CSV table of N, CA, C and O in Angstrom, one decimal:
chain,number,residue,atom,x,y,z
A,9,PRO,N,0.8,-1.2,-0.2
A,9,PRO,CA,-0.1,-0.2,-0.1
A,9,PRO,C,1.0,1.2,-0.1
A,9,PRO,O,2.0,1.4,0.6
A,10,LEU,N,0.4,2.4,-0.4
A,10,LEU,CA,1.1,3.7,-0.6
A,10,LEU,C,1.0,4.0,1.0
A,10,LEU,O,0.4,4.2,1.5
A,11,LYS,N,2.4,4.5,1.3
A,11,LYS,CA,2.5,4.8,2.7
A,11,LYS,C,1.5,6.0,3.2
A,11,LYS,O,1.5,7.1,2.0
A,12,ASN,N,0.7,6.1,3.9
A,12,ASN,CA,0.0,7.1,4.9
A,12,ASN,C,-1.2,7.4,3.9
A,12,ASN,O,-1.6,8.3,3.5
A,13,ASN,N,-1.4,6.5,2.8
A,13,ASN,CA,-2.4,6.6,1.7
A,13,ASN,C,-4.1,5.6,2.2
A,13,ASN,O,-4.4,5.2,1.4
A,14,TYR,N,-4.5,5.8,3.5
A,14,TYR,CA,-5.3,4.9,3.8
A,14,TYR,C,-6.6,5.9,3.2
A,14,TYR,O,-6.7,7.0,3.1
A,15,VAL,N,-7.5,5.1,3.3
A,15,VAL,CA,-8.9,5.5,3.2
A,15,VAL,C,-10.1,5.3,4.2
A,15,VAL,O,-9.6,4.2,4.5
A,16,ASN,N,-11.0,5.8,4.4
A,16,ASN,CA,-11.8,5.2,5.7
A,16,ASN,C,-13.4,5.8,5.2
A,16,ASN,O,-13.6,7.0,5.4
A,17,ARG,N,-14.1,5.2,4.0
A,17,ARG,CA,-15.3,5.8,3.6
A,17,ARG,C,-15.5,4.8,2.8
A,17,ARG,O,-15.3,3.7,2.6
A,18,SER,N,-17.3,4.7,2.8
A,18,SER,CA,-18.0,3.6,2.2
A,18,SER,C,-18.8,4.0,1.2
A,18,SER,O,-19.3,5.4,1.2
A,19,VAL,N,-18.8,3.5,0.1
A,19,VAL,CA,-19.8,3.9,-1.2
A,19,VAL,C,-20.9,2.9,-1.6
A,19,VAL,O,-22.2,3.8,-1.7
A,20,PHE,N,-20.9,2.1,-1.0
A,20,PHE,CA,-21.8,1.0,-1.0
A,20,PHE,C,-22.4,0.4,0.7
A,20,PHE,O,-21.4,0.4,1.2
A,21,PRO,N,-23.8,0.3,0.7
A,21,PRO,CA,-24.0,0.1,2.1
A,21,PRO,C,-23.3,-1.5,2.7
A,21,PRO,O,-23.3,-1.2,3.9
A,22,ASP,N,-23.0,-2.1,1.5
A,22,ASP,CA,-22.2,-3.5,2.8
A,22,ASP,C,-21.0,-3.4,2.5
A,22,ASP,O,-20.2,-4.1,2.8
A,23,MET,N,-20.4,-2.0,2.1
A,23,MET,CA,-18.9,-2.0,2.1
A,23,MET,C,-18.1,-1.6,3.4
A,23,MET,O,-18.6,-0.4,4.2
A,24,ASN,N,-17.1,-2.4,3.5
A,24,ASN,CA,-16.1,-1.9,4.7
A,24,ASN,C,-15.2,-0.6,4.3
A,24,ASN,O,-14.9,-0.5,3.5
A,25,PRO,N,-15.4,0.5,5.2
A,25,PRO,CA,-14.9,1.8,4.6
A,25,PRO,C,-13.6,2.0,4.9
A,25,PRO,O,-12.8,2.2,4.3
A,26,ARG,N,-12.9,0.7,5.8
A,26,ARG,CA,-11.4,1.2,5.9
A,26,ARG,C,-10.7,0.2,4.6
A,26,ARG,O,-10.9,-0.8,4.0
A,27,GLY,N,-10.0,1.0,3.9
A,27,GLY,CA,-9.3,0.5,3.0
A,27,GLY,C,-7.8,1.3,2.6
A,27,GLY,O,-7.3,1.8,3.6
A,28,TYR,N,-7.3,1.1,1.3
A,28,TYR,CA,-5.9,1.3,1.2
A,28,TYR,C,-5.8,1.4,-0.4
A,28,TYR,O,-6.5,1.1,-1.0
A,29,ARG,N,-4.6,2.2,-0.9
A,29,ARG,CA,-4.3,2.3,-2.3
A,29,ARG,C,-3.1,1.9,-2.8
A,29,ARG,O,-2.3,2.1,-1.7
A,30,ILE,N,-3.0,1.4,-3.7
A,30,ILE,CA,-1.8,0.8,-4.6
A,30,ILE,C,-1.6,1.3,-5.8
A,30,ILE,O,-2.3,1.8,-6.5
A,31,VAL,N,-0.6,1.4,-6.1
A,31,VAL,CA,-0.1,1.8,-7.8
A,31,VAL,C,-0.1,0.7,-8.5
A,31,VAL,O,0.5,-0.4,-8.4
A,32,ALA,N,-0.7,0.7,-9.6
A,32,ALA,CA,-0.8,-0.7,-10.5
A,32,ALA,C,-0.9,0.1,-11.9
A,32,ALA,O,-0.6,0.9,-12.1
A,33,PHE,N,-0.2,-0.9,-12.7
A,33,PHE,CA,0.1,-0.6,-14.2
A,33,PHE,C,-0.9,-1.5,-14.9
A,33,PHE,O,-1.1,-2.9,-14.9
A,34,GLN,N,-1.5,-0.9,-16.2
A,34,GLN,CA,-2.2,-1.0,-17.1
A,34,GLN,C,-1.8,-1.5,-18.3
A,34,GLN,O,-0.9,-0.7,-18.6
A,35,HIS,N,-2.2,-2.4,-19.1
A,35,HIS,CA,-1.5,-2.4,-20.5
A,35,HIS,C,-2.7,-2.4,-21.5
A,35,HIS,O,-3.7,-2.8,-21.4
A,36,SER,N,-2.6,-1.3,-22.6
A,36,SER,CA,-3.8,-1.1,-23.7
A,36,SER,C,-3.8,-2.2,-24.7
A,36,SER,O,-2.3,-2.9,-24.7
A,37,PRO,N,-4.6,-2.4,-25.3
A,37,PRO,CA,-4.7,-3.4,-26.6
A,37,PRO,C,-3.0,-3.3,-27.7
A,37,PRO,O,-2.7,-4.3,-28.2
A,38,ASN,N,-2.7,-2.0,-27.7
A,38,ASN,CA,-1.8,-1.6,-28.3
A,38,ASN,C,-0.6,-1.8,-27.5
A,38,ASN,O,0.5,-0.9,-27.8
A,39,TYR,N,-0.4,-2.4,-26.5
A,39,TYR,CA,0.9,-2.3,-25.5
A,39,TYR,C,1.4,-1.4,-24.8
A,39,TYR,O,2.7,-1.1,-24.5
A,40,GLU,N,0.7,-0.3,-24.6
A,40,GLU,CA,1.0,0.8,-24.0
A,40,GLU,C,0.6,0.6,-22.7
A,40,GLU,O,-0.5,0.1,-22.1
A,41,THR,N,1.6,1.3,-21.8
A,41,THR,CA,1.7,0.9,-20.2
A,41,THR,C,1.2,2.2,-19.5
A,41,THR,O,1.8,3.1,-19.9
A,42,THR,N,0.2,2.2,-18.9
A,42,THR,CA,-0.1,3.4,-18.0
A,42,THR,C,-0.3,3.2,-16.8
A,42,THR,O,-0.8,2.0,-16.4
A,43,ALA,N,0.0,4.2,-15.6
A,43,ALA,CA,-0.1,4.0,-14.4
A,43,ALA,C,-1.5,4.2,-13.9
A,43,ALA,O,-2.3,5.1,-14.5
A,44,CYS,N,-2.2,3.5,-12.8
A,44,CYS,CA,-3.4,3.7,-12.4
A,44,CYS,C,-3.2,3.4,-10.7
A,44,CYS,O,-2.2,3.0,-10.3
A,45,ILE,N,-4.1,3.9,-10.0
A,45,ILE,CA,-4.3,3.9,-8.6
A,45,ILE,C,-5.5,2.9,-8.2
A,45,ILE,O,-6.6,3.1,-8.9
A,46,ILE,N,-5.5,1.9,-7.6
A,46,ILE,CA,-6.4,0.9,-7.2
A,46,ILE,C,-6.6,1.0,-5.6
A,46,ILE,O,-5.7,1.1,-4.6
A,47,GLU,N,-8.0,1.5,-5.3
A,47,GLU,CA,-8.4,1.7,-4.1
A,47,GLU,C,-9.2,0.3,-3.9
A,47,GLU,O,-10.0,0.1,-4.2
A,48,PHE,N,-8.7,-0.5,-2.4
A,48,PHE,CA,-9.4,-1.8,-2.5
A,48,PHE,C,-9.8,-1.6,-0.9
A,48,PHE,O,-9.2,-1.1,0.4
A,49,HIS,N,-10.9,-2.2,-0.6
A,49,HIS,CA,-11.6,-2.1,0.9
A,49,HIS,C,-11.9,-3.6,1.3
A,49,HIS,O,-12.9,-4.3,0.6
A,50,PRO,N,-11.0,-4.2,1.7
A,50,PRO,CA,-11.7,-5.6,1.8
A,50,PRO,C,-12.5,-5.9,2.6
A,50,PRO,O,-13.0,-4.9,3.8
A,51,ASP,N,-13.3,-7.0,2.8
A,51,ASP,CA,-14.9,-7.3,3.1
A,51,ASP,C,-14.0,-7.6,4.9
A,51,ASP,O,-13.2,-8.0,4.9
A,52,THR,N,-14.9,-6.9,5.8
A,52,THR,CA,-14.5,-7.3,7.0
A,52,THR,C,-14.4,-8.6,7.7
A,52,THR,O,-13.5,-9.0,8.3
A,53,ALA,N,-15.2,-9.3,7.2
A,53,ALA,CA,-15.0,-10.8,7.6
A,53,ALA,C,-14.0,-11.5,7.0
A,53,ALA,O,-13.0,-12.2,7.5
A,54,TYR,N,-13.7,-11.1,5.8
A,54,TYR,CA,-12.4,-11.8,4.9
A,54,TYR,C,-11.3,-11.3,5.6
A,54,TYR,O,-10.5,-11.9,5.9
A,55,LEU,N,-11.0,-9.9,6.2
A,55,LEU,CA,-9.9,-9.1,6.7
A,55,LEU,C,-9.9,-9.9,8.2
A,55,LEU,O,-8.6,-10.2,8.7
A,56,ASN,N,-11.0,-10.1,8.6
A,56,ASN,CA,-10.9,-10.3,10.4
A,56,ASN,C,-10.1,-11.9,10.2
A,56,ASN,O,-9.5,-12.5,11.0
A,57,ARG,N,-10.7,-12.8,9.4
A,57,ARG,CA,-10.6,-14.2,9.2
A,57,ARG,C,-9.1,-14.6,8.9
A,57,ARG,O,-8.2,-14.9,9.4
A,58,ASN,N,-8.6,-13.5,8.0
A,58,ASN,CA,-7.2,-13.7,7.5
A,58,ASN,C,-6.2,-13.0,8.3
A,58,ASN,O,-4.9,-13.8,8.6
A,59,ALA,N,-6.8,-12.3,9.1
A,59,ALA,CA,-6.0,-11.5,10.2
A,59,ALA,C,-5.6,-12.5,11.0
A,59,ALA,O,-4.6,-12.6,11.8
A,60,ALA,N,-6.6,-13.3,11.7
A,60,ALA,CA,-6.7,-14.2,12.6
A,60,ALA,C,-5.9,-15.4,12.1
A,60,ALA,O,-4.7,-16.1,13.0
A,61,LEU,N,-5.8,-16.0,11.1
A,61,LEU,CA,-5.0,-16.9,10.6
A,61,LEU,C,-3.6,-16.9,10.6
A,61,LEU,O,-2.9,-17.4,10.9
A,62,LYS,N,-3.0,-15.3,10.0
A,62,LYS,CA,-1.6,-14.9,9.9
A,62,LYS,C,-1.2,-14.3,11.2
A,62,LYS,O,-0.6,-13.9,11.3
A,63,ASN,N,-2.4,-14.2,12.3
A,63,ASN,CA,-1.8,-13.9,13.8
A,63,ASN,C,-1.6,-12.3,13.7
A,63,ASN,O,-0.4,-11.9,14.1
A,64,TYR,N,-2.0,-11.5,12.6
A,64,TYR,CA,-2.1,-10.2,12.9
A,64,TYR,C,-3.2,-9.4,13.4
A,64,TYR,O,-4.4,-9.9,13.6
A,65,LYS,N,-2.9,-8.2,14.3
A,65,LYS,CA,-3.8,-7.6,14.8
A,65,LYS,C,-4.0,-6.3,14.4
A,65,LYS,O,-3.1,-5.4,14.3
A,66,LEU,N,-5.2,-6.1,13.7
A,66,LEU,CA,-5.7,-4.3,13.3
A,66,LEU,C,-6.3,-3.9,14.3
A,66,LEU,O,-7.4,-4.2,14.9
A,67,GLN,N,-5.7,-2.6,14.5
A,67,GLN,CA,-6.3,-1.4,15.2
A,67,GLN,C,-5.9,-0.4,14.9
A,67,GLN,O,-4.8,0.1,14.1
A,68,GLY,N,-6.9,0.8,15.1
A,68,GLY,CA,-6.7,2.2,14.8
A,68,GLY,C,-6.5,2.3,13.4
A,68,GLY,O,-7.3,1.8,12.7
A,69,GLU,N,-5.5,3.2,12.9
A,69,GLU,CA,-5.5,4.0,11.5
A,69,GLU,C,-4.3,3.1,11.1
A,69,GLU,O,-3.9,3.5,10.0
A,70,GLU,N,-4.1,1.9,11.6
A,70,GLU,CA,-3.3,1.3,10.8
A,70,GLU,C,-3.3,0.2,9.6
A,70,GLU,O,-3.9,-0.7,9.8
A,71,PHE,N,-2.5,0.6,8.7
A,71,PHE,CA,-3.1,-0.4,7.4
A,71,PHE,C,-1.8,-1.0,6.7
A,71,PHE,O,-2.2,-1.6,5.8
A,72,GLU,N,-0.5,-0.7,7.4
A,72,GLU,CA,0.6,-1.3,6.8
A,72,GLU,C,0.2,-2.9,6.9
A,72,GLU,O,1.0,-3.6,5.9
A,73,ASP,N,-0.1,-3.8,7.8
A,73,ASP,CA,-0.4,-4.9,7.8
A,73,ASP,C,-1.1,-5.5,6.5
A,73,ASP,O,-1.6,-6.7,6.3
A,74,TYR,N,-2.2,-4.7,6.0
A,74,TYR,CA,-3.0,-4.8,5.0
A,74,TYR,C,-2.6,-6.1,3.6
A,74,TYR,O,-2.7,-6.8,3.5
A,75,LYS,N,-1.3,-5.4,3.6
A,75,LYS,CA,-0.4,-6.2,2.0
A,75,LYS,C,-0.3,-7.6,2.7
A,75,LYS,O,-0.1,-8.5,1.7
A,76,ASN,N,-0.1,-7.7,4.2
A,76,ASN,CA,0.3,-9.3,4.2
A,76,ASN,C,-0.6,-10.0,4.6
A,76,ASN,O,-0.9,-11.4,4.6
A,77,ILE,N,-2.0,-9.6,4.6
A,77,ILE,CA,-3.3,-10.2,5.2
A,77,ILE,C,-3.7,-10.4,3.8
A,77,ILE,O,-4.8,-11.6,3.5
A,78,VAL,N,-4.2,-9.3,2.9
A,78,VAL,CA,-4.7,-9.6,1.7
A,78,VAL,C,-3.9,-10.2,0.3
A,78,VAL,O,-2.9,-9.9,0.5
A,79,SER,N,-4.5,-11.4,-0.1
A,79,SER,CA,-3.9,-11.9,-1.1
A,79,SER,C,-4.7,-12.0,-2.2
A,79,SER,O,-6.2,-12.0,-2.2
A,80,SER,N,-4.5,-11.9,-3.4
A,80,SER,CA,-5.2,-11.8,-4.7
A,80,SER,C,-5.9,-13.0,-5.0
A,80,SER,O,-6.8,-13.2,-5.6
A,81,GLN,N,-5.4,-14.2,-4.4
A,81,GLN,CA,-6.0,-15.8,-4.6
A,81,GLN,C,-7.3,-15.6,-4.2
A,81,GLN,O,-8.2,-16.3,-4.5
A,82,ASP,N,-7.2,-15.2,-2.9
A,82,ASP,CA,-8.6,-15.4,-2.1
A,82,ASP,C,-9.4,-14.0,-1.8
A,82,ASP,O,-10.5,-14.0,-1.0
A,83,ALA,N,-8.8,-12.9,-2.2
A,83,ALA,CA,-9.4,-11.5,-2.1
A,83,ALA,C,-10.9,-11.4,-2.1
A,83,ALA,O,-11.5,-11.8,-3.1
A,84,CYS,N,-11.6,-10.8,-1.1
A,84,CYS,CA,-13.2,-10.6,-1.2
A,84,CYS,C,-12.9,-8.9,-0.6
A,84,CYS,O,-12.4,-8.5,0.3
A,85,GLY,N,-14.0,-8.4,-1.4
A,85,GLY,CA,-13.9,-6.8,-1.0
A,85,GLY,C,-14.0,-5.9,-2.3
A,85,GLY,O,-14.1,-6.2,-3.6
A,86,TYR,N,-14.2,-4.5,-2.1
A,86,TYR,CA,-14.4,-3.6,-3.3
A,86,TYR,C,-13.2,-3.2,-3.8
A,86,TYR,O,-12.4,-2.6,-2.7
A,87,GLY,N,-13.3,-2.8,-4.8
A,87,GLY,CA,-12.1,-1.9,-5.4
A,87,GLY,C,-12.2,-0.6,-6.5
A,87,GLY,O,-13.6,-1.2,-7.3
A,88,PHE,N,-11.8,0.0,-6.6
A,88,PHE,CA,-11.8,1.4,-7.2
A,88,PHE,C,-10.7,1.6,-7.9
A,88,PHE,O,-9.8,1.8,-7.6
A,89,VAL,N,-10.6,2.0,-9.6
A,89,VAL,CA,-9.5,2.1,-10.3
A,89,VAL,C,-9.5,3.7,-10.7
A,89,VAL,O,-10.8,3.9,-11.3
A,90,TRP,N,-8.6,4.2,-10.5
A,90,TRP,CA,-8.4,5.7,-10.8
A,90,TRP,C,-7.3,5.7,-11.6
A,90,TRP,O,-6.2,5.2,-11.4
A,91,ASP,N,-7.6,7.1,-12.6
A,91,ASP,CA,-6.4,7.3,-13.2
A,91,ASP,C,-5.5,8.1,-12.1
A,91,ASP,O,-5.8,8.4,-11.4
A,92,THR,N,-4.5,8.6,-12.9
A,92,THR,CA,-3.2,9.1,-12.1
A,92,THR,C,-3.7,10.7,-11.9
A,92,THR,O,-3.0,11.7,-11.2
A,93,TRP,N,-4.9,11.4,-12.4
A,93,TRP,CA,-5.6,12.7,-12.6
A,93,TRP,C,-6.6,12.7,-11.5
A,93,TRP,O,-7.0,13.8,-11.3
A,94,GLY,N,-6.9,11.5,-10.9
A,94,GLY,CA,-7.7,11.3,-9.8
A,94,GLY,C,-9.3,10.9,-10.5
A,94,GLY,O,-10.3,11.0,-9.9
A,95,ASN,N,-9.3,10.7,-11.6
A,95,ASN,CA,-10.9,10.3,-12.2
A,95,ASN,C,-10.8,9.1,-12.0
A,95,ASN,O,-10.1,8.1,-12.4
A,96,LEU,N,-12.3,8.8,-11.6
A,96,LEU,CA,-12.8,7.3,-11.5
A,96,LEU,C,-12.9,6.6,-12.9
A,96,LEU,O,-13.5,7.0,-13.7
A,97,LYS,N,-12.3,5.2,-13.1
A,97,LYS,CA,-12.3,4.6,-14.1
A,97,LYS,C,-13.0,3.6,-14.1
A,97,LYS,O,-13.9,3.2,-15.2
A,98,GLY,N,-13.4,3.0,-13.0
A,98,GLY,CA,-14.4,1.7,-12.8
A,98,GLY,C,-14.3,1.3,-11.5
A,98,GLY,O,-13.4,1.9,-10.3
A,99,ALA,N,-15.1,0.5,-11.1
A,99,ALA,CA,-15.0,-0.2,-10.1
A,99,ALA,C,-15.2,-1.8,-9.8
A,99,ALA,O,-15.7,-2.0,-11.1
A,100,PHE,N,-15.2,-2.5,-9.0
A,100,PHE,CA,-15.7,-3.9,-8.8
A,100,PHE,C,-16.0,-4.5,-7.6
A,100,PHE,O,-15.2,-3.8,-6.6
A,101,TYR,N,-16.5,-5.5,-7.6
A,101,TYR,CA,-16.3,-6.3,-6.2
A,101,TYR,C,-15.7,-7.7,-6.6
A,101,TYR,O,-16.5,-8.2,-7.3
A,102,GLY,N,-14.9,-8.3,-5.8
A,102,GLY,CA,-14.7,-9.6,-6.1
A,102,GLY,C,-14.9,-10.4,-5.0
A,102,GLY,O,-14.7,-9.8,-3.6
A,103,LYS,N,-14.8,-11.5,-5.3
A,103,LYS,CA,-15.4,-12.7,-4.3
A,103,LYS,C,-14.1,-13.7,-4.5
A,103,LYS,O,-14.3,-14.2,-5.6
A,104,ASN,N,-13.7,-14.2,-3.4
A,104,ASN,CA,-12.7,-15.4,-3.4
A,104,ASN,C,-11.7,-15.1,-5.0
A,104,ASN,O,-11.3,-16.1,-5.6
A,105,GLY,N,-11.2,-13.9,-5.2
A,105,GLY,CA,-10.1,-13.6,-5.8
A,105,GLY,C,-10.5,-13.6,-7.3
A,105,GLY,O,-10.0,-13.3,-8.4
A,106,LEU,N,-11.9,-13.4,-7.7
A,106,LEU,CA,-12.6,-13.5,-8.9
A,106,LEU,C,-13.9,-12.2,-9.0
A,106,LEU,O,-14.3,-12.0,-7.7
A,107,PHE,N,-13.7,-11.3,-10.3
A,107,PHE,CA,-14.8,-10.6,-10.3
A,107,PHE,C,-16.1,-10.9,-10.3
A,107,PHE,O,-16.5,-12.1,-11.1
A,108,GLU,N,-16.6,-10.4,-9.3
A,108,GLU,CA,-18.2,-10.9,-9.1
A,108,GLU,C,-18.9,-9.9,-9.5
A,108,GLU,O,-20.4,-9.9,-10.5
A,109,ARG,N,-18.9,-8.3,-9.6
A,109,ARG,CA,-20.0,-7.5,-10.2
A,109,ARG,C,-18.9,-6.5,-10.6
A,109,ARG,O,-17.7,-5.9,-10.2
A,110,ILE,N,-18.7,-5.9,-11.8
A,110,ILE,CA,-17.9,-4.9,-12.3
A,110,ILE,C,-18.8,-3.4,-12.7
A,110,ILE,O,-19.9,-3.5,-13.2
A,111,TYR,N,-18.5,-2.4,-12.3
A,111,TYR,CA,-19.1,-1.1,-12.2
A,111,TYR,C,-18.3,-0.2,-13.4
A,111,TYR,O,-17.1,-0.3,-13.6
A,112,ASP,N,-19.0,1.2,-14.1
A,112,ASP,CA,-18.3,1.6,-15.1
A,112,ASP,C,-17.9,2.6,-14.4
A,112,ASP,O,-18.2,3.0,-13.1
A,113,HIS,N,-17.1,3.8,-15.1
A,113,HIS,CA,-17.0,5.2,-14.2
A,113,HIS,C,-18.1,6.2,-13.8
A,113,HIS,O,-18.0,6.8,-13.1
A,114,ASN,N,-19.3,5.7,-14.2
A,114,ASN,CA,-20.6,6.3,-13.4
A,114,ASN,C,-21.2,5.4,-12.5
A,114,ASN,O,-22.3,5.7,-11.9
A,115,MET,N,-20.6,4.0,-12.0
A,115,MET,CA,-21.2,3.5,-10.9
A,115,MET,C,-22.3,2.7,-11.3
A,115,MET,O,-23.1,2.3,-10.4
A,116,LYS,N,-22.4,2.4,-12.7
A,116,LYS,CA,-23.7,1.8,-13.4
A,116,LYS,C,-23.1,0.1,-13.3
A,116,LYS,O,-22.0,0.1,-14.1
A,117,LEU,N,-23.5,-0.7,-12.8
A,117,LEU,CA,-23.1,-2.0,-13.1
A,117,LEU,C,-23.3,-2.5,-14.4
A,117,LEU,O,-24.2,-2.3,-15.0
A,118,THR,N,-22.1,-3.0,-14.9
A,118,THR,CA,-21.8,-3.5,-16.4
A,118,THR,C,-21.9,-5.1,-16.4
A,118,THR,O,-22.2,-5.8,-17.5
A,119,HIS,N,-21.7,-5.9,-15.3
A,119,HIS,CA,-21.3,-7.2,-15.5
A,119,HIS,C,-21.7,-7.7,-14.2
A,119,HIS,O,-21.4,-7.1,-13.2
A,120,SER,N,-22.1,-9.0,-13.9
A,120,SER,CA,-22.7,-9.5,-12.4
A,120,SER,C,-22.6,-11.0,-12.7
A,120,SER,O,-23.3,-11.8,-13.5
A,121,ASN,N,-21.9,-11.7,-11.6
A,121,ASN,CA,-22.1,-13.5,-11.7
A,121,ASN,C,-22.9,-13.6,-10.4
A,121,ASN,O,-23.1,-14.7,-10.3
A,122,SER,N,-23.8,-12.3,-9.7
A,122,SER,CA,-24.4,-12.8,-8.6
A,122,SER,C,-25.6,-13.3,-9.0
A,122,SER,O,-26.3,-13.3,-10.0
A,123,ARG,N,-26.1,-14.3,-8.2
A,123,ARG,CA,-27.7,-14.9,-8.4
A,123,ARG,C,-28.5,-13.7,-8.3
A,123,ARG,O,-28.5,-12.8,-7.8
């Protein structure tokens, strides 16, 4: 996670407000690489379960252990993708490391695997 770049807000009613931001790189179809910021809010149940399994205690505004608790293979939670100018490009909800719901830059649902 980006140092001192935590977030504490909810956009969806069931969203854990506690999250963090990371820098990521995207590749376009013509092989151009651009940087983006991904803001991730792990589900509370997932976060607590993995923290207990890995013997971490999350308290206060400390987010440094998130990178050791959250793994891409089984991640559950909301993600928001921002360009480097601060414009929202899209959002998603992932469950067990897979995209379950995908939203566009207007937060309209574009794809869902939900029942």
